[in-house]
CSV table of C-alpha atoms in Angstrom, one decimal:
chain,number,residue,atom,x,y,z
A,1,ASP,CA,241.5,52.9,162.7
A,2,ALA,CA,242.3,49.4,161.6
A,3,LYS,CA,240.9,48.5,158.3
A,4,THR,CA,238.2,45.8,157.9
A,5,THR,CA,237.4,43.5,155.0
A,6,GLN,CA,234.0,42.2,154.3
A,7,PRO,CA,232.4,40.4,151.3
A,8,PRO,CA,230.4,42.9,149.2
A,9,SER,CA,227.2,40.9,149.2
A,10,MET,CA,225.5,37.8,150.7
A,11,ASP,CA,222.2,36.1,150.4
A,12,CYS,CA,220.3,34.3,153.1
A,13,ALA,CA,217.0,32.4,153.1
A,14,GLU,CA,214.4,33.8,155.4
A,15,GLY,CA,214.3,32.0,158.7
A,16,ARG,CA,217.9,30.7,158.4
A,17,ALA,CA,220.9,32.0,160.2
A,18,ALA,CA,222.9,34.8,158.5
A,19,ASN,CA,226.6,34.7,159.2
A,20,LEU,CA,228.5,37.7,158.2
A,21,PRO,CA,232.3,37.5,158.2
A,22,CYS,CA,234.8,40.4,158.9
A,23,ASN,CA,238.5,40.4,158.7
A,24,HIS,CA,240.5,42.9,160.9
A,25,SER,CA,244.0,41.4,160.9
A,26,THR,CA,245.6,44.7,162.0
A,27,ILE,CA,243.4,45.3,165.0
A,28,SER,CA,245.1,46.8,168.0
A,29,GLY,CA,244.8,45.7,171.5
A,30,ASN,CA,242.6,48.5,172.7
A,31,GLU,CA,240.3,48.4,169.7
A,32,TYR,CA,236.7,47.1,169.8
A,33,VAL,CA,234.8,45.4,167.0
A,34,TYR,CA,231.5,47.2,166.2
A,35,TRP,CA,228.7,46.1,164.0
A,36,TYR,CA,226.1,48.6,162.5
A,37,ARG,CA,223.6,48.1,159.7
A,38,GLN,CA,222.0,50.5,157.4
A,39,ILE,CA,218.5,49.8,155.9
A,40,HIS,CA,218.0,51.7,152.7
A,41,SER,CA,217.7,55.4,153.0
A,42,GLN,CA,218.0,55.3,156.8
A,43,GLY,CA,220.7,56.2,159.3
A,44,PRO,CA,223.0,53.4,160.6
A,45,GLN,CA,221.7,51.3,163.4
A,46,TYR,CA,223.9,49.8,166.2
A,47,ILE,CA,223.8,46.1,166.4
A,48,ILE,CA,226.5,44.8,168.8
A,49,HIS,CA,230.1,45.3,169.8
A,50,GLY,CA,232.9,43.3,171.5
A,51,LEU,CA,236.5,43.3,172.5
A,52,LYS,CA,237.5,39.7,172.7
A,53,ASN,CA,234.7,37.7,174.2
A,54,ASN,CA,231.8,36.4,172.3
A,55,GLU,CA,228.7,38.7,172.8
A,56,THR,CA,225.0,38.2,172.3
A,57,ASN,CA,222.0,40.5,172.5
A,58,GLU,CA,218.5,40.5,171.3
A,59,MET,CA,219.5,41.3,167.8
A,60,ALA,CA,222.6,39.2,167.1
A,61,SER,CA,225.7,37.3,168.2
A,62,LEU,CA,229.2,38.3,167.7
A,63,ILE,CA,231.9,35.7,167.5
A,64,ILE,CA,235.5,37.0,167.7
A,65,THR,CA,238.4,34.6,167.1
A,66,GLU,CA,240.9,34.1,169.7
A,67,ASP,CA,243.6,36.0,167.8
A,68,ARG,CA,241.0,38.8,167.2
A,69,LYS,CA,241.9,39.0,163.6
A,70,SER,CA,238.5,38.2,162.4
A,71,SER,CA,234.9,38.1,163.6
A,72,THR,CA,231.4,36.9,162.5
A,73,LEU,CA,228.1,38.5,163.0
A,74,ILE,CA,225.3,36.0,163.4
A,75,LEU,CA,221.6,36.9,162.8
A,76,PRO,CA,220.1,33.6,164.2
A,77,HIS,CA,216.7,33.8,162.2
A,78,ALA,CA,216.9,36.3,159.4
A,79,THR,CA,213.8,38.0,158.3
A,80,LEU,CA,213.1,40.1,155.2
A,81,ARG,CA,213.4,43.2,157.5
A,82,ASP,CA,217.1,42.2,158.1
A,83,THR,CA,217.9,43.1,154.4
A,84,ALA,CA,220.5,45.9,154.8
A,85,VAL,CA,224.2,46.8,154.5
A,86,TYR,CA,226.1,45.6,157.4
A,87,TYR,CA,229.3,47.4,158.5
A,88,CYS,CA,232.0,46.0,160.6
A,89,ILE,CA,234.2,48.7,162.2
A,90,VAL,CA,237.1,48.6,164.6
A,91,ARG,CA,237.7,51.6,166.9
A,92,ALA,CA,239.6,52.4,170.0
A,93,HIS,CA,237.6,52.1,173.2
A,94,SER,CA,238.2,55.6,174.5
A,95,GLY,CA,238.8,59.0,173.0
A,96,ASN,CA,236.9,61.0,170.4
A,97,THR,CA,237.6,58.9,167.3
A,98,PRO,CA,234.5,58.7,165.1
A,99,LEU,CA,233.3,55.6,163.4
A,100,VAL,CA,234.8,55.2,160.0
A,101,PHE,CA,232.7,53.1,157.6
A,102,GLY,CA,234.0,50.8,155.0
A,103,LYS,CA,232.0,49.3,152.2
A,104,GLY,CA,230.2,46.7,154.3
A,105,THR,CA,228.3,43.7,153.2
A,106,ARG,CA,224.9,44.0,151.5
A,107,LEU,CA,222.8,41.2,153.0
A,108,SER,CA,219.7,40.2,151.0
A,109,VAL,CA,217.2,38.0,152.9
A,110,ILE,CA,215.2,36.0,150.4
A,111,ALA,CA,211.7,34.6,151.0
B,1,GLY,CA,217.5,54.5,174.0
B,2,ALA,CA,219.2,57.6,172.8
B,3,VAL,CA,217.4,59.3,169.9
B,4,VAL,CA,218.9,61.7,167.3
B,5,SER,CA,216.6,63.6,165.0
B,6,GLN,CA,217.3,65.5,161.8
B,7,HIS,CA,215.3,68.2,160.1
B,8,PRO,CA,214.3,68.3,157.3
B,9,SER,CA,214.2,64.7,156.1
B,10,ARG,CA,214.1,65.8,152.5
B,11,VAL,CA,215.0,69.1,150.8
B,12,ILE,CA,215.0,70.2,147.3
B,13,CYS,CA,216.6,73.5,146.4
B,14,LYS,CA,217.8,75.6,143.5
B,15,SER,CA,221.4,75.8,142.5
B,16,GLY,CA,223.1,78.7,144.3
B,17,THR,CA,220.9,78.7,147.4
B,18,SER,CA,221.9,77.7,150.9
B,19,VAL,CA,220.4,74.9,152.9
B,20,LYS,CA,220.5,74.3,156.6
B,21,ILE,CA,220.2,70.9,158.2
B,22,GLU,CA,219.5,70.5,161.9
B,23,CYS,CA,220.5,67.6,164.1
B,24,ARG,CA,219.2,67.2,167.6
B,25,SER,CA,219.8,64.9,170.4
B,26,LEU,CA,216.4,64.4,172.0
B,27,ASP,CA,217.0,62.7,175.3
B,28,PHE,CA,220.7,63.2,176.0
B,29,GLN,CA,223.4,65.8,175.8
B,30,ALA,CA,225.8,65.4,172.8
B,31,THR,CA,229.2,66.7,173.6
B,32,THR,CA,230.4,65.6,170.2
B,33,MET,CA,228.6,65.4,166.9
B,34,PHE,CA,229.7,64.0,163.5
B,35,TRP,CA,228.5,64.8,160.1
B,36,TYR,CA,228.6,62.2,157.3
B,37,ARG,CA,227.7,62.3,153.6
B,38,GLN,CA,226.6,59.3,151.5
B,39,PHE,CA,226.4,59.3,147.8
B,40,PRO,CA,224.2,56.6,146.0
B,41,LYS,CA,225.5,53.0,146.4
B,42,GLN,CA,228.5,54.2,148.4
B,43,SER,CA,229.5,54.1,152.1
B,44,LEU,CA,229.2,56.9,154.6
B,45,MET,CA,232.0,59.4,154.4
B,46,LEU,CA,232.9,61.4,157.5
B,47,MET,CA,232.8,65.1,156.7
B,48,ALA,CA,233.6,66.8,160.1
B,49,THR,CA,233.6,66.4,163.9
B,50,SER,CA,232.2,69.1,166.1
B,51,ASN,CA,232.5,69.6,169.8
B,52,GLU,CA,230.0,71.8,171.7
B,53,GLY,CA,231.2,75.4,171.8
B,54,SER,CA,234.3,75.0,169.6
B,55,LYS,CA,235.0,75.0,165.9
B,56,ALA,CA,234.5,71.9,163.8
B,57,THR,CA,237.3,69.8,162.6
B,58,TYR,CA,236.9,69.0,158.9
B,59,GLU,CA,238.2,65.9,157.1
B,60,GLN,CA,240.6,66.3,154.2
B,61,GLY,CA,238.9,67.4,151.1
B,62,VAL,CA,235.8,68.9,152.8
B,63,GLU,CA,235.5,72.6,152.2
B,64,LYS,CA,234.9,74.3,155.6
B,65,ASP,CA,233.6,77.5,153.9
B,66,LYS,CA,231.0,75.5,151.9
B,67,PHE,CA,229.8,73.2,154.7
B,68,LEU,CA,229.3,75.4,157.8
B,69,ILE,CA,228.9,73.5,161.0
B,70,ASN,CA,227.6,75.1,164.2
B,71,HIS,CA,227.4,73.2,167.5
B,72,ALA,CA,226.1,75.9,169.8
B,73,SER,CA,224.4,73.7,172.3
B,74,LEU,CA,224.6,70.2,173.8
B,75,THR,CA,221.5,69.2,171.9
B,76,LEU,CA,221.7,70.9,168.6
B,77,SER,CA,224.2,71.0,165.7
B,78,THR,CA,223.5,72.5,162.2
B,79,LEU,CA,225.1,71.9,158.8
B,80,THR,CA,224.7,74.7,156.3
B,81,VAL,CA,225.5,73.8,152.7
B,82,THR,CA,226.3,77.2,151.2
B,83,SER,CA,225.7,78.0,147.5
B,84,ALA,CA,224.6,74.5,146.8
B,85,HIS,CA,225.2,72.9,143.5
B,86,PRO,CA,224.0,69.7,141.9
B,87,GLU,CA,227.1,67.8,142.9
B,88,ASP,CA,226.2,68.5,146.6
B,89,SER,CA,223.1,66.4,146.2
B,90,SER,CA,223.6,63.6,148.7
B,91,PHE,CA,222.3,61.9,151.9
B,92,TYR,CA,223.6,63.8,154.9
B,93,ILE,CA,223.7,61.9,158.3
B,94,CYS,CA,224.5,63.3,161.6
B,95,SER,CA,225.7,61.3,164.6
B,96,ALA,CA,226.1,62.2,168.3
B,97,ARG,CA,228.2,60.9,171.2
B,98,THR,CA,227.4,61.7,174.8
B,99,GLN,CA,229.6,61.9,177.7
B,100,GLU,CA,226.9,60.0,179.4
B,101,SER,CA,227.5,56.9,177.3
B,102,SER,CA,228.5,53.6,178.7
B,103,SER,CA,232.0,52.5,178.4
B,104,TYR,CA,231.8,51.4,174.8
B,105,ASN,CA,231.5,55.0,173.5
B,106,GLU,CA,228.5,54.4,171.3
B,107,GLN,CA,227.6,56.8,168.5
B,108,PHE,CA,223.9,57.4,167.8
B,109,PHE,CA,222.8,58.2,164.3
B,110,GLY,CA,220.1,60.4,162.9
B,111,PRO,CA,217.8,59.2,160.2
B,112,GLY,CA,219.4,61.3,157.5
B,113,THR,CA,218.5,64.2,155.3
B,114,ARG,CA,218.2,63.8,151.5
B,115,LEU,CA,219.4,66.9,149.7
B,116,THR,CA,218.6,67.4,146.0
B,117,VAL,CA,220.0,70.4,144.2
B,118,LEU,CA,218.4,71.2,140.9
C-alpha cells in the first residue's frame, strides 16, 4: 500500500468546517483513497472513499487533487462528537488487501 | 449497514491464562476477517488475515502459536490469546469483508475488546 502523510493533530471550532489534509504522493492508478475515523476506545468507522473525483456523503466531502497526490477530508459543520483520530488510507480497489493504518490526525473540536 | 460485533467488550485475566475473543458478522457473510491490535496512543496494527475455512496469515512479528485464530464459519472468527502476559494487554479489533460488498471493497469493524492481563 502507498504511504500517507497526515498532520498529527488539528483543532477546529465547533460549527466550523474541519479540513483534514492527506498526502499520498506514491499512490498507484488502481488505488482508492479511504477515510476512517476512530473515536476513543471504539472501532474505526468508515467515512468516505474516492478514486479521482470529488465525493460527498452525509458525513463528509472528499476532495482529491487532479494529480491524486493529495486529498482533503471536509467535515462541513464540526461538532464535539466529531472529535476523533482520522485516518487516510490508500488501497487497491480489488483483491484481499487489508486496510493498513498510519498514525492519522487527531482532530479536537472545541466548543 | 453491515454490523460486526465482538465479545467480550472487556476482559481482565491473570497472567498465564488463555482468553478467547469472538468476532461475529451479524447481517452478512464474512469471507475474510482481519484482526488488529492497538496499544495506547498508537495506531491499529494488523495482526493477521483469516479466510473462512483456511489457516490464518500472520503479519511479521506476530506469533501464530500465541495468537490462535479460527475462522470456522462465514459469520464467526475467534482470536485466542494463549498464556497471556501483561505485555499482551491491548485493544483488539476485528474487521470483516464480505463478498457481497459493493465495488469499493469496504471493511467493517467491530467495537473492539479491551484485554487487561494482570
